[in-house]
JSON list of C-alpha atoms in Angstrom, two decimals:
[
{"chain": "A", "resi": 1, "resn": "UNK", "atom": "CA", "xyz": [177.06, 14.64, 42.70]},
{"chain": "A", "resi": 2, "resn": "UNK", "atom": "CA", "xyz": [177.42, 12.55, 45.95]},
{"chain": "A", "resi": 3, "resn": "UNK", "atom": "CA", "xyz": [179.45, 10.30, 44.52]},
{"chain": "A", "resi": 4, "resn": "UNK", "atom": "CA", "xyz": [181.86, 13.50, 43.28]},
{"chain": "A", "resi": 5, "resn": "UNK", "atom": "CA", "xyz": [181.88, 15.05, 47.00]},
{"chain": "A", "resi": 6, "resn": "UNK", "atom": "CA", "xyz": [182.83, 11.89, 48.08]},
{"chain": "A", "resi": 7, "resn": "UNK", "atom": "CA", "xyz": [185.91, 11.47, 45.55]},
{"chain": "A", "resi": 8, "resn": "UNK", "atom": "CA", "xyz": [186.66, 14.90, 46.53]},
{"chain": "A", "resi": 9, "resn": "UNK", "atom": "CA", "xyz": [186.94, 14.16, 50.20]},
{"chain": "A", "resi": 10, "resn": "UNK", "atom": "CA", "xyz": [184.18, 17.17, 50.74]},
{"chain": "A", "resi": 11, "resn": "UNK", "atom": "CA", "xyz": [181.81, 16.67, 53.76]},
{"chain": "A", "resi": 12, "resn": "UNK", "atom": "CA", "xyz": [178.86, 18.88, 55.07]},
{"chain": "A", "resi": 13, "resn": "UNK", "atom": "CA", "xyz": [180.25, 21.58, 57.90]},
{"chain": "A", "resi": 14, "resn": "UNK", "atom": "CA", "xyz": [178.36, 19.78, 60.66]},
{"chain": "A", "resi": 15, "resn": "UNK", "atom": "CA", "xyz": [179.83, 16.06, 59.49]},
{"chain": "A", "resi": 16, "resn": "UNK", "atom": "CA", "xyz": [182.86, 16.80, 61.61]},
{"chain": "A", "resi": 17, "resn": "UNK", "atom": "CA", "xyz": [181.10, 18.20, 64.75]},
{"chain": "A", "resi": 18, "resn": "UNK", "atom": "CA", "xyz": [179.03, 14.71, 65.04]},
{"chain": "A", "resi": 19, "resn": "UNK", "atom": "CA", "xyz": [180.37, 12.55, 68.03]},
{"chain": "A", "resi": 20, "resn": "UNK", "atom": "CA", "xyz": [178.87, 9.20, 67.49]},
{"chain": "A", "resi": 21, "resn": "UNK", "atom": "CA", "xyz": [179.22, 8.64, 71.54]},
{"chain": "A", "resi": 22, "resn": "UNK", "atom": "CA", "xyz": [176.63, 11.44, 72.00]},
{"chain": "A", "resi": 23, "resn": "UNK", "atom": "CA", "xyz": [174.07, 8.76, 70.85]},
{"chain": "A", "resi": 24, "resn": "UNK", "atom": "CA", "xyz": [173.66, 6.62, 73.67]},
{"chain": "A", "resi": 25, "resn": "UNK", "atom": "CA", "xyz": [171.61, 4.03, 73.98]},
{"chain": "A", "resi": 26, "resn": "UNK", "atom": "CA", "xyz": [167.90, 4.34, 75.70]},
{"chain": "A", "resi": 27, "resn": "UNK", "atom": "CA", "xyz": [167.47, 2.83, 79.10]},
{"chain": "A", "resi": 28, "resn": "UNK", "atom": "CA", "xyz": [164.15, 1.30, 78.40]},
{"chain": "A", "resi": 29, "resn": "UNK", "atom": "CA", "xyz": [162.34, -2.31, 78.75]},
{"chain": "A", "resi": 30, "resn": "UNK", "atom": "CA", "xyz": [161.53, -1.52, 74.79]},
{"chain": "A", "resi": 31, "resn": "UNK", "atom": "CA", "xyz": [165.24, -1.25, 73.75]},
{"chain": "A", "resi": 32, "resn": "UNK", "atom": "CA", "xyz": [166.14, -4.13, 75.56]},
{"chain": "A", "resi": 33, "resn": "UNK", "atom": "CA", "xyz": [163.24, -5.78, 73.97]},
{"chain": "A", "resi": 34, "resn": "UNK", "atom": "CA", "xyz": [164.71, -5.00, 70.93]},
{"chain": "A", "resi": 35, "resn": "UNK", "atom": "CA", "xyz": [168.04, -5.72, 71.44]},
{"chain": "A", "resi": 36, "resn": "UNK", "atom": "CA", "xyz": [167.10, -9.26, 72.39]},
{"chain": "A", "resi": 37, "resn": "UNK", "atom": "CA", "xyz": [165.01, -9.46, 69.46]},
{"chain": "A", "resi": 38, "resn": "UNK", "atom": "CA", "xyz": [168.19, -8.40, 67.16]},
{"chain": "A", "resi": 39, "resn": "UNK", "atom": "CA", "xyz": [170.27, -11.08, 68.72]},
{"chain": "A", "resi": 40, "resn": "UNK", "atom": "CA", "xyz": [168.47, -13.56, 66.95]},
{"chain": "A", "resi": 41, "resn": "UNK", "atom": "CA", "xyz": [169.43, -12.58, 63.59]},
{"chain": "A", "resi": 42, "resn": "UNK", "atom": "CA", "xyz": [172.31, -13.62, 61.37]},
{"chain": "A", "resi": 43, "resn": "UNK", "atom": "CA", "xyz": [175.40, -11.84, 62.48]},
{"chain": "A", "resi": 44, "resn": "UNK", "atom": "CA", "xyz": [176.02, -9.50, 59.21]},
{"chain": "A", "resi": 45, "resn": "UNK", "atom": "CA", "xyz": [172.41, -8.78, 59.98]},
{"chain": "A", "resi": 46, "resn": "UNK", "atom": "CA", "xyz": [172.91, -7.64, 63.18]},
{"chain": "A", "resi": 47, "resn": "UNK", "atom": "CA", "xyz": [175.45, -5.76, 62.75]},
{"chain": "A", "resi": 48, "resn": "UNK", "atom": "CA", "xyz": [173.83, -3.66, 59.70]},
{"chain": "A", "resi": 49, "resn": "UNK", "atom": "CA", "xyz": [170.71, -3.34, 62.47]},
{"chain": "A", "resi": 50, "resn": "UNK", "atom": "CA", "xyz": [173.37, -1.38, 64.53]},
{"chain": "A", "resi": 51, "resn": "UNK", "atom": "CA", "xyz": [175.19, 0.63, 61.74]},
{"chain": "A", "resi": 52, "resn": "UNK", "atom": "CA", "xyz": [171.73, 1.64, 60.35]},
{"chain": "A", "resi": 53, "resn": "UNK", "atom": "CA", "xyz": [171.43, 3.17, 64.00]},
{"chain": "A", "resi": 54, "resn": "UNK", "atom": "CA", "xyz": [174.79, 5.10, 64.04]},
{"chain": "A", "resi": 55, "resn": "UNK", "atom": "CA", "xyz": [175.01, 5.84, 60.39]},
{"chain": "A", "resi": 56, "resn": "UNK", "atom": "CA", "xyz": [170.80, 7.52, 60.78]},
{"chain": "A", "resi": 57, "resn": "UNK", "atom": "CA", "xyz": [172.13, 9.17, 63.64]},
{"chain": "A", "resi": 58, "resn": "UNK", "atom": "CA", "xyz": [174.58, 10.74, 62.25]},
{"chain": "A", "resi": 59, "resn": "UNK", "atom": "CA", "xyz": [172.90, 11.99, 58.92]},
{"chain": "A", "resi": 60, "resn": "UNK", "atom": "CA", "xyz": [169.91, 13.47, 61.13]},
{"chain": "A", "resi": 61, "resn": "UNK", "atom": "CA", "xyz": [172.57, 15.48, 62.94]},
{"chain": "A", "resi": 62, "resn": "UNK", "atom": "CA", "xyz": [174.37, 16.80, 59.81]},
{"chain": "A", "resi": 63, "resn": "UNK", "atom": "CA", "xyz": [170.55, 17.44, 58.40]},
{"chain": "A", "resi": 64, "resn": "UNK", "atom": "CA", "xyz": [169.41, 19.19, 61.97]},
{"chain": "A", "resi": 65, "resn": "UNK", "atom": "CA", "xyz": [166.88, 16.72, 62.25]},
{"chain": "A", "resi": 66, "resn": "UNK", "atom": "CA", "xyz": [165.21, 15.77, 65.64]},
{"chain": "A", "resi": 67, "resn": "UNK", "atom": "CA", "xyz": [164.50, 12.06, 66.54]},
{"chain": "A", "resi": 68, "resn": "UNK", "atom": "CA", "xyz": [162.88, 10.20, 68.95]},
{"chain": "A", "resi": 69, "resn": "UNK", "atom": "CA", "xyz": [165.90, 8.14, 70.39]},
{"chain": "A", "resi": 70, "resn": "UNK", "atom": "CA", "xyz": [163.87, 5.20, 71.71]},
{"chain": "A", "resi": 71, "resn": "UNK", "atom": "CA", "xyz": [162.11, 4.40, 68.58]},
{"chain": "A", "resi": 72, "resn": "UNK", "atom": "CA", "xyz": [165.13, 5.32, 66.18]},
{"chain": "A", "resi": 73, "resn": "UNK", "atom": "CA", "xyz": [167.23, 2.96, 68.12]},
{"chain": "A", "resi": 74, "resn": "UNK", "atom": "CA", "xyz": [164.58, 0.41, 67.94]},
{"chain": "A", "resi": 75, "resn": "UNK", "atom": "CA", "xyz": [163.34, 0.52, 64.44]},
{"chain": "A", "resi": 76, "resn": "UNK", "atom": "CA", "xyz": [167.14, 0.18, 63.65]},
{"chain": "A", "resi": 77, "resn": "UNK", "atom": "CA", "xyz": [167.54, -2.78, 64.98]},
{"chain": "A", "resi": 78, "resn": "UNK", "atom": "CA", "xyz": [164.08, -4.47, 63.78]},
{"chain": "A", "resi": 79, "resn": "UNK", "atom": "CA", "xyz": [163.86, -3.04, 60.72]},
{"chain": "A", "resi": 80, "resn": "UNK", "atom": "CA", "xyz": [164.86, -6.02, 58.72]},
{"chain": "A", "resi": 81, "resn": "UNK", "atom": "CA", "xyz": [163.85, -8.66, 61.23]},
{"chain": "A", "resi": 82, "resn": "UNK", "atom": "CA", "xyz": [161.13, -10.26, 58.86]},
{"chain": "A", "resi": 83, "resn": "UNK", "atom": "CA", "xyz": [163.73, -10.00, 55.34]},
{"chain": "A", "resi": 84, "resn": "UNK", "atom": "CA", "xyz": [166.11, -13.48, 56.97]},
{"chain": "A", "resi": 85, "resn": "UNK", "atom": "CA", "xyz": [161.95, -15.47, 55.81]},
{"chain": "A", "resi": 86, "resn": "UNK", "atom": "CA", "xyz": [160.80, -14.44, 52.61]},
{"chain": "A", "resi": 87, "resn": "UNK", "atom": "CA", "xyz": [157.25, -15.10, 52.42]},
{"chain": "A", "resi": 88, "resn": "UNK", "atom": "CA", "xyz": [155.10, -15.64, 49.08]},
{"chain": "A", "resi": 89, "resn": "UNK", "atom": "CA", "xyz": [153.63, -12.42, 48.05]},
{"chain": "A", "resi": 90, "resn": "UNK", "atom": "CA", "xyz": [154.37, -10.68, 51.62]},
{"chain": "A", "resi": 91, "resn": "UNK", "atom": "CA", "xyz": [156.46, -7.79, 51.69]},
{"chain": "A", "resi": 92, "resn": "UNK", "atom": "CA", "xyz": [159.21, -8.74, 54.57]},
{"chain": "A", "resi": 93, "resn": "UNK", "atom": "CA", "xyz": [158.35, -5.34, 56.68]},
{"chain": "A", "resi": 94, "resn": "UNK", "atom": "CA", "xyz": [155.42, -6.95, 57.78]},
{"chain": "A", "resi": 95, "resn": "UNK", "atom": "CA", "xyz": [157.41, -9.21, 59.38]},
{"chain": "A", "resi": 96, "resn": "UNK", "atom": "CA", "xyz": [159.22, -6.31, 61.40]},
{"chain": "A", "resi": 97, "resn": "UNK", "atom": "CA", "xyz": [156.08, -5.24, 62.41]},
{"chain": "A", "resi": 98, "resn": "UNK", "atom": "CA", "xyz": [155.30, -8.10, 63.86]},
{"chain": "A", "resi": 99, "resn": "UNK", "atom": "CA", "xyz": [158.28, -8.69, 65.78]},
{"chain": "A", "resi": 100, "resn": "UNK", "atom": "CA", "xyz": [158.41, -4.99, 66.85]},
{"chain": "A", "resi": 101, "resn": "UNK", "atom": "CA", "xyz": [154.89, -4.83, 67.88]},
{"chain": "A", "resi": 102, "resn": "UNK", "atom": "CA", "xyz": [155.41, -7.74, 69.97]},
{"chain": "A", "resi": 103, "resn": "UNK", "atom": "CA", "xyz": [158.82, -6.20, 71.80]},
{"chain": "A", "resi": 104, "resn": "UNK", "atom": "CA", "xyz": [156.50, -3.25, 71.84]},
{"chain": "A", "resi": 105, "resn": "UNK", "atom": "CA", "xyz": [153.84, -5.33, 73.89]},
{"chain": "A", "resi": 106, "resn": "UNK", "atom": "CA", "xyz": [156.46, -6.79, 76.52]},
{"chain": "A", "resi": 107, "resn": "UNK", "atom": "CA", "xyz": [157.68, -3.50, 77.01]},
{"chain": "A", "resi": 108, "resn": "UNK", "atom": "CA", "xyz": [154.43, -2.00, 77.85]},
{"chain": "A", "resi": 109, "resn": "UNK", "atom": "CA", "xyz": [154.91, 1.17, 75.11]},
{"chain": "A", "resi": 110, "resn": "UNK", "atom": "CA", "xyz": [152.24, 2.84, 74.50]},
{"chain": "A", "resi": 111, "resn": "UNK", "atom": "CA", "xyz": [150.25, 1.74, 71.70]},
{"chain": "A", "resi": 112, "resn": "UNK", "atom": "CA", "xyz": [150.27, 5.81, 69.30]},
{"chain": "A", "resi": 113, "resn": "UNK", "atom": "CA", "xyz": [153.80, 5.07, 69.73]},
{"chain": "A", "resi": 114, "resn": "UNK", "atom": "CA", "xyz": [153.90, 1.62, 68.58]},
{"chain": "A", "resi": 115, "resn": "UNK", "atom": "CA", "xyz": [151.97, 2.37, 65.69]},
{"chain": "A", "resi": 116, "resn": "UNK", "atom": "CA", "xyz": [154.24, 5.37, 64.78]},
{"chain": "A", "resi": 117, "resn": "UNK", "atom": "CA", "xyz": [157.32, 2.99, 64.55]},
{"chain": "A", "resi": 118, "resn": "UNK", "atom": "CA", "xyz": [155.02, 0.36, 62.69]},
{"chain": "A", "resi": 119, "resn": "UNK", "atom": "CA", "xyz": [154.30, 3.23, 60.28]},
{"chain": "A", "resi": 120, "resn": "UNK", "atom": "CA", "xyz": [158.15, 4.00, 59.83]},
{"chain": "A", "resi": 121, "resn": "UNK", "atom": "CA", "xyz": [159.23, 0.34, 59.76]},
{"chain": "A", "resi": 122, "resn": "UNK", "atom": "CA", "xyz": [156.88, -0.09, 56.87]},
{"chain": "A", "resi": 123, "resn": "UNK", "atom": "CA", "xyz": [157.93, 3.05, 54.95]},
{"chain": "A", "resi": 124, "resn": "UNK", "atom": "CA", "xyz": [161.31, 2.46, 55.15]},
{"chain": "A", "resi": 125, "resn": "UNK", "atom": "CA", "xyz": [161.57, 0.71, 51.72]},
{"chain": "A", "resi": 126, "resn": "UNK", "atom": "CA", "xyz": [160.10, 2.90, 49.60]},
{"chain": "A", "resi": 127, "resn": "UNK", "atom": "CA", "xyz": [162.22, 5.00, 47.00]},
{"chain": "A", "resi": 128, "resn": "UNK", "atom": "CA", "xyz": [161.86, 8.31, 47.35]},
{"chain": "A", "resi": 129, "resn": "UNK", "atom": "CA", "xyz": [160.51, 9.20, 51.07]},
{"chain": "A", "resi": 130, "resn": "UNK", "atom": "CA", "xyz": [160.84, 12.46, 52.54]},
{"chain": "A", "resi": 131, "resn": "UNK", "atom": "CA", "xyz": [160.59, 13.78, 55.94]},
{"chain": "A", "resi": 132, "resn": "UNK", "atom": "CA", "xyz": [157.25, 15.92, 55.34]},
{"chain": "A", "resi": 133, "resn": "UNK", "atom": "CA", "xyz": [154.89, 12.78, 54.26]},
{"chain": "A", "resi": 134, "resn": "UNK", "atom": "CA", "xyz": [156.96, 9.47, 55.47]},
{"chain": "A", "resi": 135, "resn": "UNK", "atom": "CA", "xyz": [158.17, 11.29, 58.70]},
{"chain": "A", "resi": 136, "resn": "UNK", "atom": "CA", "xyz": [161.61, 11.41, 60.33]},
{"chain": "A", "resi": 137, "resn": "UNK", "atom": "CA", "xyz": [162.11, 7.85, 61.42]},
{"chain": "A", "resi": 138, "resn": "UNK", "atom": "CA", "xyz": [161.19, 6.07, 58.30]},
{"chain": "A", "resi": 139, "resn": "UNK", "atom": "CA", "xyz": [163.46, 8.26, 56.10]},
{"chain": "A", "resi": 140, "resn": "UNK", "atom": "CA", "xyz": [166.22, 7.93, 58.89]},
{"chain": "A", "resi": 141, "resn": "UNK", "atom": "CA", "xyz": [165.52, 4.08, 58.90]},
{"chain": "A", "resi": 142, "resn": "UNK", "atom": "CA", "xyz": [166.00, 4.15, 55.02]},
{"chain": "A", "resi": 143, "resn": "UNK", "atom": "CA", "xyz": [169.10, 6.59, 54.56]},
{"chain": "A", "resi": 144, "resn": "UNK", "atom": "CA", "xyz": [170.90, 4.92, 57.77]},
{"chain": "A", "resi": 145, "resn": "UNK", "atom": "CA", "xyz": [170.41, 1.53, 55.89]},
{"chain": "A", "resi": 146, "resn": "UNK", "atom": "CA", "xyz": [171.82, 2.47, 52.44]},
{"chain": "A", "resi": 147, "resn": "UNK", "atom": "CA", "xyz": [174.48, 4.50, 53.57]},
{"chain": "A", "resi": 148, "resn": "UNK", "atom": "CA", "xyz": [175.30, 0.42, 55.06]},
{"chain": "A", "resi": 149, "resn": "UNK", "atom": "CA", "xyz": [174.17, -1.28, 52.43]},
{"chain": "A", "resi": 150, "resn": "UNK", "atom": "CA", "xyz": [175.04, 0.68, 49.03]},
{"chain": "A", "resi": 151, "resn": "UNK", "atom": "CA", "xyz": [177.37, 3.82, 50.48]},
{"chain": "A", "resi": 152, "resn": "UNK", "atom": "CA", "xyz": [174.37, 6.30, 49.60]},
{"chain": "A", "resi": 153, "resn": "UNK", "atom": "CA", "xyz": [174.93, 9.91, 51.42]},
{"chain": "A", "resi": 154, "resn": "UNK", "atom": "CA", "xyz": [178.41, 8.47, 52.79]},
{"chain": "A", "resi": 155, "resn": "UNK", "atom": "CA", "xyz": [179.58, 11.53, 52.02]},
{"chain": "A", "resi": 156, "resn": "UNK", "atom": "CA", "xyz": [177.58, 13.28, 54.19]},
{"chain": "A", "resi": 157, "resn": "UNK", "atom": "CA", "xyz": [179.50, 11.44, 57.44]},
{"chain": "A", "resi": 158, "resn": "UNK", "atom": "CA", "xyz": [183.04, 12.37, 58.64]},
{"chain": "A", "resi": 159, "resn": "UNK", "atom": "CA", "xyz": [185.58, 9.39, 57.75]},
{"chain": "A", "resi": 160, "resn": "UNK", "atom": "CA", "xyz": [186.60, 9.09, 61.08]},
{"chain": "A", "resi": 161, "resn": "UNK", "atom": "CA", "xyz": [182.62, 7.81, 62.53]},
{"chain": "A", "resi": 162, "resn": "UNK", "atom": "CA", "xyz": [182.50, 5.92, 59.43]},
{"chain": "A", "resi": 163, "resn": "UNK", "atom": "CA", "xyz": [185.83, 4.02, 60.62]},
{"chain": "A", "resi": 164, "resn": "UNK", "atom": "CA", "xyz": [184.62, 4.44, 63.92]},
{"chain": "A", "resi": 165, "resn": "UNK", "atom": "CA", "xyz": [181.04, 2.71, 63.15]},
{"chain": "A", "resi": 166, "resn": "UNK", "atom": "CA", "xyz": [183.04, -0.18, 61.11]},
{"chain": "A", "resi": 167, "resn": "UNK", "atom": "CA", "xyz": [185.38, -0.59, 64.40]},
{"chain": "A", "resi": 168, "resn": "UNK", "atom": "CA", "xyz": [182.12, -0.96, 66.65]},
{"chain": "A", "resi": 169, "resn": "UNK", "atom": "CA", "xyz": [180.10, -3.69, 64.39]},
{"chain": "A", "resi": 170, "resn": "UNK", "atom": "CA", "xyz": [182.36, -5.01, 61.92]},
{"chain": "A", "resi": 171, "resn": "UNK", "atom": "CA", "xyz": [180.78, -5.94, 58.54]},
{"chain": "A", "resi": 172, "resn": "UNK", "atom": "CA", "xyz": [181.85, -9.47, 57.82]},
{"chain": "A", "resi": 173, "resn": "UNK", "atom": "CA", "xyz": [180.95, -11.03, 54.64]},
{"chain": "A", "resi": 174, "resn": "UNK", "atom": "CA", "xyz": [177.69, -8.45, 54.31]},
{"chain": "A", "resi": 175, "resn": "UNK", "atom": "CA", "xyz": [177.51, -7.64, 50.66]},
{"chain": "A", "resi": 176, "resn": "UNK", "atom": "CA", "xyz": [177.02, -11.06, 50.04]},
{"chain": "A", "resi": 177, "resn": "UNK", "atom": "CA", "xyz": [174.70, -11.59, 52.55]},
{"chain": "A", "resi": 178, "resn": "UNK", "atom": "CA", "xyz": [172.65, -8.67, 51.76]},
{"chain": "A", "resi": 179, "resn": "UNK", "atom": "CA", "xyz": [172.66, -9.28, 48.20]},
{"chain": "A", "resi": 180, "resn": "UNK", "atom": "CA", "xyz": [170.98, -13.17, 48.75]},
{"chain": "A", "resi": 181, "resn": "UNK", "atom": "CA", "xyz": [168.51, -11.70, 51.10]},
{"chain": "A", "resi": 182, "resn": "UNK", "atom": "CA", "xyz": [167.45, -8.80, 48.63]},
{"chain": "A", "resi": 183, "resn": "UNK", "atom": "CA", "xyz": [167.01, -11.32, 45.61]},
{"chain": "A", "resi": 184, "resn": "UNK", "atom": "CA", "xyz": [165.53, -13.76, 48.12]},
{"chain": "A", "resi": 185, "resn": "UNK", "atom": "CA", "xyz": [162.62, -11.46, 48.87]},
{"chain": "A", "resi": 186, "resn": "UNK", "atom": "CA", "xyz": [162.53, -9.79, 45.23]},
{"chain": "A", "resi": 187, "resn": "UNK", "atom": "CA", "xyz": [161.39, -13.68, 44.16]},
{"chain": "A", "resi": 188, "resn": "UNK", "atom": "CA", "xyz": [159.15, -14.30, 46.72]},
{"chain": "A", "resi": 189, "resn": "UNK", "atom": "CA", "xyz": [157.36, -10.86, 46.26]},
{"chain": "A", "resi": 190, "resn": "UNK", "atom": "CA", "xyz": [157.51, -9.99, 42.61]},
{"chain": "A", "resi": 191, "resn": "UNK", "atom": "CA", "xyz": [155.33, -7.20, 43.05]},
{"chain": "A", "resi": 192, "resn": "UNK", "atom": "CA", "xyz": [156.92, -5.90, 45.86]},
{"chain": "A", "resi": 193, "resn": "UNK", "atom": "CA", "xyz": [159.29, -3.14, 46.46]},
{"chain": "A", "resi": 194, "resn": "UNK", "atom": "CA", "xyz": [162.50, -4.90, 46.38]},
{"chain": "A", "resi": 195, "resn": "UNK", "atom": "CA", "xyz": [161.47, -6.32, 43.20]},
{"chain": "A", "resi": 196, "resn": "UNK", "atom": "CA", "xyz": [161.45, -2.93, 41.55]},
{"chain": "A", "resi": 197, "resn": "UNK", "atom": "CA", "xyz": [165.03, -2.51, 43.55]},
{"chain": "A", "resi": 198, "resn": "UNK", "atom": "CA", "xyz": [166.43, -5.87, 42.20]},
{"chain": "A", "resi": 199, "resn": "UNK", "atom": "CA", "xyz": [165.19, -4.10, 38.51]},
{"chain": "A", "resi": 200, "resn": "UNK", "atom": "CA", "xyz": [166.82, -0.79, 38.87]},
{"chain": "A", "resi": 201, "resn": "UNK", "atom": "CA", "xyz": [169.70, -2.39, 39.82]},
{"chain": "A", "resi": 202, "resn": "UNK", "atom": "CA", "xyz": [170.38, -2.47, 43.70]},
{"chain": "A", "resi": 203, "resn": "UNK", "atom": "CA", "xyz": [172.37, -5.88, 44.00]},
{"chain": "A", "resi": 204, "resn": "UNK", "atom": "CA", "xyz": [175.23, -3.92, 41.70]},
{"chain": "A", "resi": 205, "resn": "UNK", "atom": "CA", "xyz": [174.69, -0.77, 44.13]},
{"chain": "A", "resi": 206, "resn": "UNK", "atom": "CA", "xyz": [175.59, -3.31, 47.03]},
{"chain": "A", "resi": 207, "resn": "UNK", "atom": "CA", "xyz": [178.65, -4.93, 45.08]},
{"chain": "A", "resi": 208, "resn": "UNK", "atom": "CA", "xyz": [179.59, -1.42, 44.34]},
{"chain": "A", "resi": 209, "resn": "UNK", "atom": "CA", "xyz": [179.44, 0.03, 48.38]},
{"chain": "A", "resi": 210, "resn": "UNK", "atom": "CA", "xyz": [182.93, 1.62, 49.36]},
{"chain": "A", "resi": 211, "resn": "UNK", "atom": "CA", "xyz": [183.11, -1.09, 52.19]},
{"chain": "A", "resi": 212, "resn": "UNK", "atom": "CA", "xyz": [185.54, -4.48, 51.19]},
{"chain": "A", "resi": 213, "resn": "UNK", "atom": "CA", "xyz": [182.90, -6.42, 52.15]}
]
């Protein structure tokens, strides 16, 4: 069906009413934190960290879903900190926990709030999450991702912030990237999540994203 609205050019009413410069970025020790923290990673990397931001953004939006800006922004942009070192039988979020508890800790943020971005960062994996059990964040973290990484719910975003998101953090060679990193950690975790993901066929979903590269 998605795949049908977005052959037909059809979009949600609110997609065209989202302006992607409405979602500015928090003036806080954690974001900067963060931002520092996403610096660090490979470029394509980085660059998904931000798209995952605007594209979540803009789905919540079109939904009518509240976020907390601070620790959207953030868990965007630590999300997949700990997936560039696969670890043996360690599912990579933990990683991003790690790294965002310690921004967390510079910052001084408060520790329910910490663990409710922990919470999200871990969730955001898992097929099937919805707002009700997993909470906002982590199914924002997750749909912002794929619409980046395999063009899921693309059709619920105008074409113009899509362009616009592309213009801001350019994708570079990304499918390729993404596709190493997801195998990567599907081999060192084989009974992890992206394991089942490798199996029901997510490296041809990235391949298959309507992005070039």
């Amino acid at each position: 069906m998605g795949r049908a609205k977005l052959a037909l050019g059809r979009r949600p009413v609110r997609a065209a009413s989202v302006d992607l410069d409405t979602f500015a970025v928090p003036d806080s020790s954690f974001a900067r934190e963060a931002e520092q923290a996403c610096a660090e990673l490979l470029p394509a990397l980085e660059g998904h960290s931000y798209r995952t931001w605007l594209f979540g953004r803009a789905l919540a939006a079109v939904d009518g879903q509240k976020l907390d800006d601070e620790l959207f922004y953030c868990g965007s942009l630590l999300h997949d900190f700990g997936i560039v070192s696969p670890t043996a039988n360690r599912d990579f979020t933990l990683g991003s926990v790690e790294r965002t508890r310690a921004c967390a800790t510079a910052a001084g943020l408060a520790d329910e709030r910490a663990d409710l971005l922990a919470d999200a960062i871990c969730v955001h994996t898992t097929p099937g999450v919805n707002i009700e059990k997993d909470g906002a964040i982590g199914c924002y973290l997750q749909w912002g991702a794929m619409v980046d990484g395999a063009g899921l719910r693309i059709w619920d975003i105008a074409d113009n912030n899509v362009e616009e998101v592309l213009r801001r953090y350019p994708r570079g060679d990304f499918k390729r990237q993404l596709v190493e990193m997801v195998r990567a950690e599907a081999a060192a975790v084989p009974a992890g999540r992206f394991h089942l993901l490798v199996r029901c066929g997510m490296p041809l979903a990235v391949r298959l994203a309507p992005f070039d590269t």
